[in-house]
Coordinates of C-alpha atoms in Angstrom, one line a residue:
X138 CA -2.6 52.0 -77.2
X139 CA -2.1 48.9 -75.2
X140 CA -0.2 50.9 -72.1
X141 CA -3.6 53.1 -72.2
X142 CA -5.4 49.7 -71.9
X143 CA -3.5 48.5 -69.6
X144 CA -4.2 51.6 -67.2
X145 CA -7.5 51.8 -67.8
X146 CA -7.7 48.1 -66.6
X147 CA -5.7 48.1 -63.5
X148 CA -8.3 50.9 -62.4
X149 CA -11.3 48.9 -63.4
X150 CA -10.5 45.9 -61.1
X151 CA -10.5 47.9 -58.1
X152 CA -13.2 49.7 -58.5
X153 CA -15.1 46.5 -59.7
X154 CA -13.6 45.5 -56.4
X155 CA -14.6 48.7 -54.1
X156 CA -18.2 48.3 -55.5
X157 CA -18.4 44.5 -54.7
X158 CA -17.9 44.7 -51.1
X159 CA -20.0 47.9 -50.4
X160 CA -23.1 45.8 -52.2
X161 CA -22.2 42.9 -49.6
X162 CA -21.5 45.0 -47.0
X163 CA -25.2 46.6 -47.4
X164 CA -27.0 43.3 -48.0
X165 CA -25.0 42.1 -45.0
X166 CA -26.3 45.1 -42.9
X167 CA -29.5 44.4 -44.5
X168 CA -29.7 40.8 -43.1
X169 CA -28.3 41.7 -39.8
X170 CA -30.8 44.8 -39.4
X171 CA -33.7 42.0 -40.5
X172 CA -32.5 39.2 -37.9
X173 CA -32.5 42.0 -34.9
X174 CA -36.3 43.6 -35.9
X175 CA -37.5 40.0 -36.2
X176 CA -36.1 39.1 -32.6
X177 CA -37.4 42.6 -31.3
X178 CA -41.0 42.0 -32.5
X179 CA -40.8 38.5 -31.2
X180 CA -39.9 39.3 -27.8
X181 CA -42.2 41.7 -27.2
X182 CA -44.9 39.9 -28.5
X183 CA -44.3 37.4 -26.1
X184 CA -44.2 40.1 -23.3
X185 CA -47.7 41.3 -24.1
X186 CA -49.1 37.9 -24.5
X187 CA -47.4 36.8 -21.0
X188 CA -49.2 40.5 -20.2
X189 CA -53.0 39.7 -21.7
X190 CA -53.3 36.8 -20.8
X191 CA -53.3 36.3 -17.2
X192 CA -55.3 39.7 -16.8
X193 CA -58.0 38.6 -19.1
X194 CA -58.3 35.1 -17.6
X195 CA -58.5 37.0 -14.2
X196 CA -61.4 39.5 -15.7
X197 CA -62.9 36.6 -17.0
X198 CA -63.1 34.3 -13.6
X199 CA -64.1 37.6 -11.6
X200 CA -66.8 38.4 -14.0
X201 CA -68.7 35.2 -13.9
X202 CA -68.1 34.9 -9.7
X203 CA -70.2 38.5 -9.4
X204 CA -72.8 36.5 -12.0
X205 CA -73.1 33.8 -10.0
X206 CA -73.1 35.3 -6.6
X207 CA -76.0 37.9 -8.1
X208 CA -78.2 34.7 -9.7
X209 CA -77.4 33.3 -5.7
X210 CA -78.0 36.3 -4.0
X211 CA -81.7 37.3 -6.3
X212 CA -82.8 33.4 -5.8
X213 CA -84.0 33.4 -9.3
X214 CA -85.3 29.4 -9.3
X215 CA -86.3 29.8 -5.9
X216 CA -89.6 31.1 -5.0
X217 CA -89.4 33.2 -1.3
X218 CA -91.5 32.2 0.7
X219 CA -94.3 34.8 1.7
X220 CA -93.6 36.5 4.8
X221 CA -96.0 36.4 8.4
X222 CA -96.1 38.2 11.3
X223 CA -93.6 37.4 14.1
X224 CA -96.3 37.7 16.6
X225 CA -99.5 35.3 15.7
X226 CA -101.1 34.9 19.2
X227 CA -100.8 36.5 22.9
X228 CA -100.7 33.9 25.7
X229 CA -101.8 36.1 28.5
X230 CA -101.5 39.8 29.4
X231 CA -100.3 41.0 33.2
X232 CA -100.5 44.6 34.5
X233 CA -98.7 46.5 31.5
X234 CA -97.1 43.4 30.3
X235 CA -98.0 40.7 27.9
X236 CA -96.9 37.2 27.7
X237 CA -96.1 36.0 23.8
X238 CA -94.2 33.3 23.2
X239 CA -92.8 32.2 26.4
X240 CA -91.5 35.8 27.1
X241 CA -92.9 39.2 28.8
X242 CA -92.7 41.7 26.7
X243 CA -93.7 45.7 27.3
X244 CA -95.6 48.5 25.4
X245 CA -92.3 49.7 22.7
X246 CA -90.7 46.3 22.5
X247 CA -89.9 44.6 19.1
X248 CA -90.5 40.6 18.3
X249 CA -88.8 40.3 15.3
X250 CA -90.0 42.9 12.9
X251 CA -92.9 43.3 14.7
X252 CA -93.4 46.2 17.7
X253 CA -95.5 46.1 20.5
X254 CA -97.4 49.5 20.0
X255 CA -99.5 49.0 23.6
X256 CA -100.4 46.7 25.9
X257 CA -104.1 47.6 26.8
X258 CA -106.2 45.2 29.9
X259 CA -108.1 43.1 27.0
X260 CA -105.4 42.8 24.2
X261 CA -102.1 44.3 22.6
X262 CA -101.7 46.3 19.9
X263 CA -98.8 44.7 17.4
X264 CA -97.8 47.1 14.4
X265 CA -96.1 45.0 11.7
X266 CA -95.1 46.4 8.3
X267 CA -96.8 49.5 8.8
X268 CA -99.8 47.8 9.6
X269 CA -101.9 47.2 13.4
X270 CA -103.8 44.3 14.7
X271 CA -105.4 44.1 18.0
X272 CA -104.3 40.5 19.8
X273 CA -106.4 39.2 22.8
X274 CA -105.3 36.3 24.8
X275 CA -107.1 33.0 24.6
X276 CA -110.3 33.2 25.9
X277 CA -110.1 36.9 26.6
X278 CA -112.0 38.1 23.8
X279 CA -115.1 36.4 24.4
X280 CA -114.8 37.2 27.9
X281 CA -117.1 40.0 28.3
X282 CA -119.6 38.6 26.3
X283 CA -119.6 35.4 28.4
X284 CA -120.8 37.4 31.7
X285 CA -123.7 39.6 30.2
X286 CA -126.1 41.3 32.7
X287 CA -128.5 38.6 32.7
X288 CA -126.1 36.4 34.6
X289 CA -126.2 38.4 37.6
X290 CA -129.6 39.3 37.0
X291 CA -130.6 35.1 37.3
X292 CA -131.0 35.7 41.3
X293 CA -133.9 38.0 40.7
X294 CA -136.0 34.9 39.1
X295 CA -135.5 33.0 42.3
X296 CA -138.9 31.9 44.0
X297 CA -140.3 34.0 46.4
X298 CA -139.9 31.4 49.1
X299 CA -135.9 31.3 48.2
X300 CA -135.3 34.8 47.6
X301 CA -136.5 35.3 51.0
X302 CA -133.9 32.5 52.5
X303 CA -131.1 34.7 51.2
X304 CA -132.4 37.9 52.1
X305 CA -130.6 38.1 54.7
X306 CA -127.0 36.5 54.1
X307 CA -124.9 39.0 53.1
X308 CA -123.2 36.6 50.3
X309 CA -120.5 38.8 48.7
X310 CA -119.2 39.8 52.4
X311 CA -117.7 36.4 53.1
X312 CA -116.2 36.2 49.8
X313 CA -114.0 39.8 50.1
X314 CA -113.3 38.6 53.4
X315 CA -111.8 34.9 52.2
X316 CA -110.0 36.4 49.0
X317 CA -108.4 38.6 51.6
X318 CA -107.3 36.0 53.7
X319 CA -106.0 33.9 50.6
X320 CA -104.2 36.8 49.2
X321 CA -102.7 37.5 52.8
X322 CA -101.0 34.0 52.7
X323 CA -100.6 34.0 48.8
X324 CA -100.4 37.3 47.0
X325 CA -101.7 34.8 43.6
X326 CA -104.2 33.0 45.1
X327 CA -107.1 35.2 43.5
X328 CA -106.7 33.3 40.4
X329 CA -108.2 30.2 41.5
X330 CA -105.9 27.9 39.7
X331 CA -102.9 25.4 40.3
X332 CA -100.0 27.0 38.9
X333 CA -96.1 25.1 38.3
X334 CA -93.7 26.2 40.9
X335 CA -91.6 28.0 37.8
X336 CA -94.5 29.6 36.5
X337 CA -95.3 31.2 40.0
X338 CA -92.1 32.2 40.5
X339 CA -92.8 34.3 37.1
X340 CA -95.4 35.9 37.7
X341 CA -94.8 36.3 41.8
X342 CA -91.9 38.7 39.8
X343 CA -94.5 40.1 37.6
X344 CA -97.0 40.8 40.3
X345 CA -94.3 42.6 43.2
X346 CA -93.2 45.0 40.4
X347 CA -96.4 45.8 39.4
X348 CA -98.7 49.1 40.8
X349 CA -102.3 48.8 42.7
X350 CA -104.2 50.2 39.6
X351 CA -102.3 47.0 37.3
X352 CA -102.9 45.1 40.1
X353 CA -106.4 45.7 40.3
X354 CA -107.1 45.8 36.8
X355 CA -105.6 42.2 36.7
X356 CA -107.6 41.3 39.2
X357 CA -110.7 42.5 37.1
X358 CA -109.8 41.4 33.7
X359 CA -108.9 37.6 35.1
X360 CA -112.2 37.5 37.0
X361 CA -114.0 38.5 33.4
X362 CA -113.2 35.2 32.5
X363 CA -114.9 31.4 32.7
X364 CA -113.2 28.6 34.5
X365 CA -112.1 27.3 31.1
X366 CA -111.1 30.3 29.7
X367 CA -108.6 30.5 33.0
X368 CA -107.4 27.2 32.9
X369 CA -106.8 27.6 29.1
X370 CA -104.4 30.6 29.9
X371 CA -102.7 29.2 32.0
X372 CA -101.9 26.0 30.1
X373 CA -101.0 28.0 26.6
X374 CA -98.6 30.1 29.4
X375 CA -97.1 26.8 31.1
X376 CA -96.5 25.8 27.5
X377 CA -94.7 28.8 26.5
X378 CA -92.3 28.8 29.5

Protein backbone atom coordinates (compact mmCIF):
# COMPACT_ATOMS: atom_id res chain seq x y z
CA UNK A 1 0.00 0.00 0.00
CA UNK A 2 2.51 2.65 0.77
CA UNK A 3 4.61 2.03 -2.77
CA UNK A 4 1.04 2.60 -4.40
CA UNK A 5 0.99 5.82 -2.31
CA UNK A 6 4.00 6.76 -3.08
CA UNK A 7 3.29 6.55 -6.93
CA UNK A 8 0.27 8.05 -6.83
CA UNK A 9 2.07 10.98 -5.14
CA UNK A 10 5.04 11.57 -7.32
CA UNK A 11 2.34 11.96 -10.11
CA UNK A 12 0.26 14.37 -8.26
CA UNK A 13 3.05 16.93 -7.73
CA UNK A 14 3.61 17.35 -11.28
CA UNK A 15 0.61 17.66 -12.40
CA UNK A 16 -0.29 20.09 -9.48
CA UNK A 17 2.81 21.53 -11.04
CA UNK A 18 1.72 21.47 -14.90
CA UNK A 19 -1.62 22.99 -13.89
CA UNK A 20 0.03 25.87 -11.80
CA UNK A 21 1.94 27.43 -14.45
CA UNK A 22 -0.68 27.03 -17.36
CA UNK A 23 -3.17 29.15 -14.76
CA UNK A 24 -0.21 31.85 -14.62
CA UNK A 25 0.76 31.56 -17.89
CA UNK A 26 -3.04 32.51 -18.89
CA UNK A 27 -3.50 35.21 -16.33
CA UNK A 28 -0.14 36.49 -17.48
CA UNK A 29 -1.38 36.50 -21.19
CA UNK A 30 -4.45 37.90 -19.70
CA UNK A 31 -2.61 41.01 -18.28
CA UNK A 32 -0.37 41.44 -21.21
CA UNK A 33 -3.38 41.25 -23.76
CA UNK A 34 -5.13 43.98 -21.18
CA UNK A 35 -1.98 46.42 -21.04
CA UNK A 36 -1.74 46.35 -25.09
CA UNK A 37 -5.83 47.04 -25.75
CA UNK A 38 -5.51 49.75 -23.11
CA UNK A 39 -2.54 51.43 -24.99
CA UNK A 40 -4.33 50.78 -28.45
CA UNK A 41 -7.50 52.59 -27.38
CA UNK A 42 -5.43 55.26 -25.80
CA UNK A 43 -3.52 56.11 -28.77
CA UNK A 44 -6.00 56.34 -30.99
CA UNK A 45 -8.14 58.27 -28.95
CA UNK A 46 -5.58 60.77 -28.97
CA UNK A 47 -5.31 60.54 -32.75
CA UNK A 48 -9.02 61.47 -33.25
CA UNK A 49 -8.95 64.11 -30.66
CA UNK A 50 -5.64 65.60 -32.34
CA UNK A 51 -8.19 64.85 -35.60
CA UNK A 52 -11.62 66.82 -34.26
CA UNK A 53 -10.31 69.25 -32.80
CA UNK A 54 -8.51 71.46 -35.11
CA UNK A 55 -11.34 70.77 -37.83
CA UNK A 56 -14.09 71.77 -35.54
CA UNK A 57 -12.38 74.88 -34.24
CA UNK A 58 -11.74 75.72 -37.99
CA UNK A 59 -15.69 75.07 -38.86
CA UNK A 60 -16.38 77.02 -35.98
CA UNK A 61 -14.14 80.30 -36.82
CA UNK A 62 -15.32 79.96 -40.63
CA UNK A 63 -18.92 79.78 -39.61
CA UNK A 64 -19.17 82.90 -37.54
CA UNK A 65 -16.69 85.03 -40.33
CA UNK A 66 -19.66 84.22 -43.14
CA UNK A 67 -22.12 85.54 -40.02
CA UNK A 68 -20.39 88.46 -39.67
CA UNK A 69 -19.56 89.34 -43.17
CA UNK A 70 -23.54 88.65 -44.07
CA UNK A 71 -24.76 91.03 -40.84
CA UNK A 72 -21.86 93.53 -42.64
CA UNK A 73 -22.76 93.03 -46.00
CA UNK A 74 -27.14 93.28 -45.28
CA UNK A 75 -26.30 96.61 -42.99
CA UNK A 76 -28.84 95.42 -40.54
CA UNK A 77 -28.32 98.55 -37.81
CA UNK A 78 -27.78 100.71 -40.59
CA UNK A 79 -30.56 102.36 -42.34
CA UNK A 80 -29.63 102.99 -46.42
CA UNK A 81 -30.08 105.92 -47.35
CA UNK A 82 -32.88 106.52 -49.96
CA UNK A 83 -31.57 106.75 -53.40
CA UNK A 84 -31.86 110.13 -55.99
CA UNK A 85 -31.40 110.65 -59.40
CA UNK A 86 -27.84 111.20 -60.60
CA UNK A 87 -29.04 113.90 -62.82
CA UNK A 88 -31.16 116.76 -60.68
CA UNK A 89 -30.74 119.83 -63.01
CA UNK A 90 -29.50 120.70 -66.76
CA UNK A 91 -27.16 123.76 -66.94
CA UNK A 92 -27.62 124.51 -70.59
CA UNK A 93 -28.43 122.64 -73.80
CA UNK A 94 -26.26 123.28 -77.23
CA UNK A 95 -27.21 121.86 -80.70
CA UNK A 96 -27.84 118.06 -79.76
CA UNK A 97 -25.88 118.27 -76.65
CA UNK A 98 -26.59 119.20 -73.11
CA UNK A 99 -24.50 120.61 -70.49
CA UNK A 100 -25.00 118.79 -66.79
CA UNK A 101 -22.77 118.98 -64.44
CA UNK A 102 -19.77 120.57 -65.84
CA UNK A 103 -19.79 117.95 -68.79
CA UNK A 104 -21.49 117.61 -72.45
CA UNK A 105 -23.28 114.89 -72.70
CA UNK A 106 -25.33 113.34 -75.88
CA UNK A 107 -28.78 111.70 -76.54
CA UNK A 108 -27.81 107.66 -75.25
CA UNK A 109 -25.21 108.65 -72.67
CA UNK A 110 -25.43 107.42 -69.03
CA UNK A 111 -24.74 109.71 -65.76
CA UNK A 112 -24.60 107.32 -63.19
CA UNK A 113 -27.60 105.10 -63.38
CA UNK A 114 -29.35 107.54 -65.17
CA UNK A 115 -29.53 107.73 -69.34
CA UNK A 116 -29.92 110.50 -71.36
CA UNK A 117 -32.97 109.26 -73.51
CA UNK A 118 -32.96 112.79 -75.88
CA UNK A 119 -31.77 115.86 -75.99
CA UNK A 120 -34.73 117.92 -77.46
CA UNK A 121 -34.15 122.30 -78.14
CA UNK A 122 -36.13 123.18 -74.66
CA UNK A 123 -35.05 120.27 -72.33
CA UNK A 124 -33.67 116.62 -72.05
CA UNK A 125 -35.31 113.61 -71.46
CA UNK A 126 -33.43 111.64 -68.41
CA UNK A 127 -34.86 107.99 -67.83
CA UNK A 128 -33.89 106.79 -64.39
CA UNK A 129 -35.12 103.46 -62.84
CA UNK A 130 -37.49 102.88 -65.45
CA UNK A 131 -38.90 106.12 -64.99
CA UNK A 132 -38.67 109.68 -67.40
CA UNK A 133 -38.56 113.28 -66.45
CA UNK A 134 -38.25 116.10 -68.84
CA UNK A 135 -35.24 118.62 -67.51
CA UNK A 136 -35.03 122.29 -68.87
CA UNK A 137 -32.18 124.44 -68.23
CA UNK A 138 -32.50 127.41 -65.92
CA UNK A 139 -34.58 129.90 -67.13
CA UNK A 140 -35.49 127.85 -70.19
CA UNK A 141 -38.79 126.75 -69.21
CA UNK A 142 -40.34 129.94 -68.55
CA UNK A 143 -38.87 131.13 -71.63
CA UNK A 144 -41.60 131.03 -74.00
CA UNK A 145 -43.99 132.22 -71.71
CA UNK A 146 -41.82 135.33 -71.03
CA UNK A 147 -42.20 136.57 -74.86
CA UNK A 148 -45.95 136.12 -75.48
CA UNK A 149 -47.46 137.82 -78.54
CA UNK A 150 -48.45 140.88 -76.88
CA UNK A 151 -44.75 141.81 -76.53
CA UNK A 152 -44.32 142.30 -80.07
CA UNK A 153 -47.69 143.40 -80.51
CA UNK A 154 -46.74 146.73 -77.80
CA UNK A 155 -45.46 148.75 -81.17
CA UNK A 156 -49.08 148.69 -82.50
CA UNK A 157 -50.29 150.94 -79.34
CA UNK A 158 -47.70 153.56 -80.30
CA UNK A 159 -49.24 157.11 -80.92
CA UNK A 160 -50.15 157.87 -84.19
CA UNK A 161 -47.60 160.72 -84.26
CA UNK A 162 -44.77 158.00 -83.30
CA UNK A 163 -45.89 155.15 -85.33
CA UNK A 164 -45.52 157.37 -88.21
CA UNK A 165 -41.64 158.41 -87.17
CA UNK A 166 -40.83 154.78 -87.57
CA UNK A 167 -42.79 154.03 -90.55
CA UNK A 168 -40.21 154.26 -92.50
CA UNK A 169 -36.94 152.88 -90.68
CA UNK A 170 -36.65 149.54 -91.56
CA UNK A 171 -35.59 148.50 -87.76
CA UNK A 172 -34.89 144.74 -88.03
CA UNK A 173 -32.68 145.35 -91.36
CA UNK A 174 -29.79 146.89 -89.33
CA UNK A 175 -29.96 144.37 -86.82
CA UNK A 176 -29.44 141.08 -89.36
CA UNK A 177 -27.04 143.16 -90.85
CA UNK A 178 -24.84 143.83 -87.34
CA UNK A 179 -25.42 140.20 -85.96
CA UNK A 180 -23.76 139.37 -89.26
CA UNK A 181 -20.98 141.38 -88.93
CA UNK A 182 -20.48 140.25 -85.20
CA UNK A 183 -20.81 136.69 -86.02
CA UNK A 184 -18.26 137.27 -89.04
CA UNK A 185 -15.57 138.39 -86.45
CA UNK A 186 -16.91 136.09 -83.62
CA UNK A 187 -18.87 133.01 -84.55
CA UNK A 188 -20.45 133.43 -80.48
CA UNK A 189 -21.12 136.79 -80.47
CA UNK A 190 -25.05 136.27 -81.00
CA UNK A 191 -25.32 135.52 -77.41
CA UNK A 192 -24.80 138.88 -76.22
CA UNK A 193 -22.88 137.91 -73.16
CA UNK A 194 -19.18 138.04 -71.71
CA UNK A 195 -18.09 134.62 -71.64
CA UNK A 196 -14.44 133.23 -69.65
CA UNK A 197 -11.76 132.51 -72.14
CA UNK A 198 -12.14 128.48 -71.03
CA UNK A 199 -15.66 128.53 -71.41
CA UNK A 200 -15.43 129.95 -75.04
CA UNK A 201 -12.97 127.73 -75.91
CA UNK A 202 -15.85 125.04 -74.93
CA UNK A 203 -18.40 125.89 -76.68
CA UNK A 204 -16.25 127.48 -79.84
CA UNK A 205 -15.61 123.31 -79.91
CA UNK A 206 -19.29 122.83 -79.48
CA UNK A 207 -20.40 125.33 -82.01
CA UNK A 208 -17.64 124.17 -85.13
CA UNK A 209 -18.93 120.54 -84.83
CA UNK A 210 -22.26 121.44 -84.81
CA UNK A 211 -24.79 121.44 -88.26
CA UNK A 212 -26.70 124.78 -89.61
CA UNK A 213 -30.13 123.41 -88.46
CA UNK A 214 -28.41 123.04 -84.48
CA UNK A 215 -26.91 125.98 -85.14
CA UNK A 216 -29.93 127.77 -85.93
CA UNK A 217 -32.00 126.21 -83.61
CA UNK A 218 -29.49 127.47 -80.91
CA UNK A 219 -29.64 130.56 -82.22
CA UNK A 220 -33.50 130.48 -81.69
CA UNK A 221 -33.90 128.87 -78.46
CA UNK A 222 -31.08 131.40 -76.74
CA UNK A 223 -32.89 134.30 -78.23
CA UNK A 224 -36.33 132.90 -76.46
CA UNK A 225 -34.73 133.91 -73.48
CA UNK A 226 -34.61 137.33 -71.07
CA UNK A 227 -31.32 138.99 -70.34
CA UNK A 228 -31.45 137.34 -66.91
CA UNK A 229 -32.36 134.13 -67.94
CA UNK A 230 -28.98 134.30 -70.31
CA UNK A 231 -26.86 135.58 -67.89
CA UNK A 232 -28.12 132.91 -65.43
CA UNK A 233 -26.99 130.14 -67.91
CA UNK A 234 -24.13 131.12 -68.36
CA UNK A 235 -23.07 131.61 -64.72
CA UNK A 236 -24.70 128.04 -63.53
CA UNK A 237 -22.35 126.78 -66.85
CA UNK A 238 -19.11 128.89 -65.66
CA UNK A 239 -19.80 127.18 -62.35
CA UNK A 240 -19.92 123.78 -63.62
CA UNK A 241 -16.64 123.95 -65.66
Amino acid sequence: MKTVDTNRNDRVAPMLMAVALLFGASAFAKVAAFCAERGRMQGLGGVAKADRDPDGLKGCLEQARKTADAIKGKNLFIKEPPKENPVKQVDGILGDEAFVAGQWYKAGAKIGDATIVEVRPTYVTVEWEGKTTNLAPIGAATSEPSGPPVARGEPKKEAPAEAKKNEGKPAETPKVETAAAVEQDDPLGWLGVTLSPRLRAVLMEKWNSASPEEKARAQEEWNKMSDDEKARVVDQMEQHM
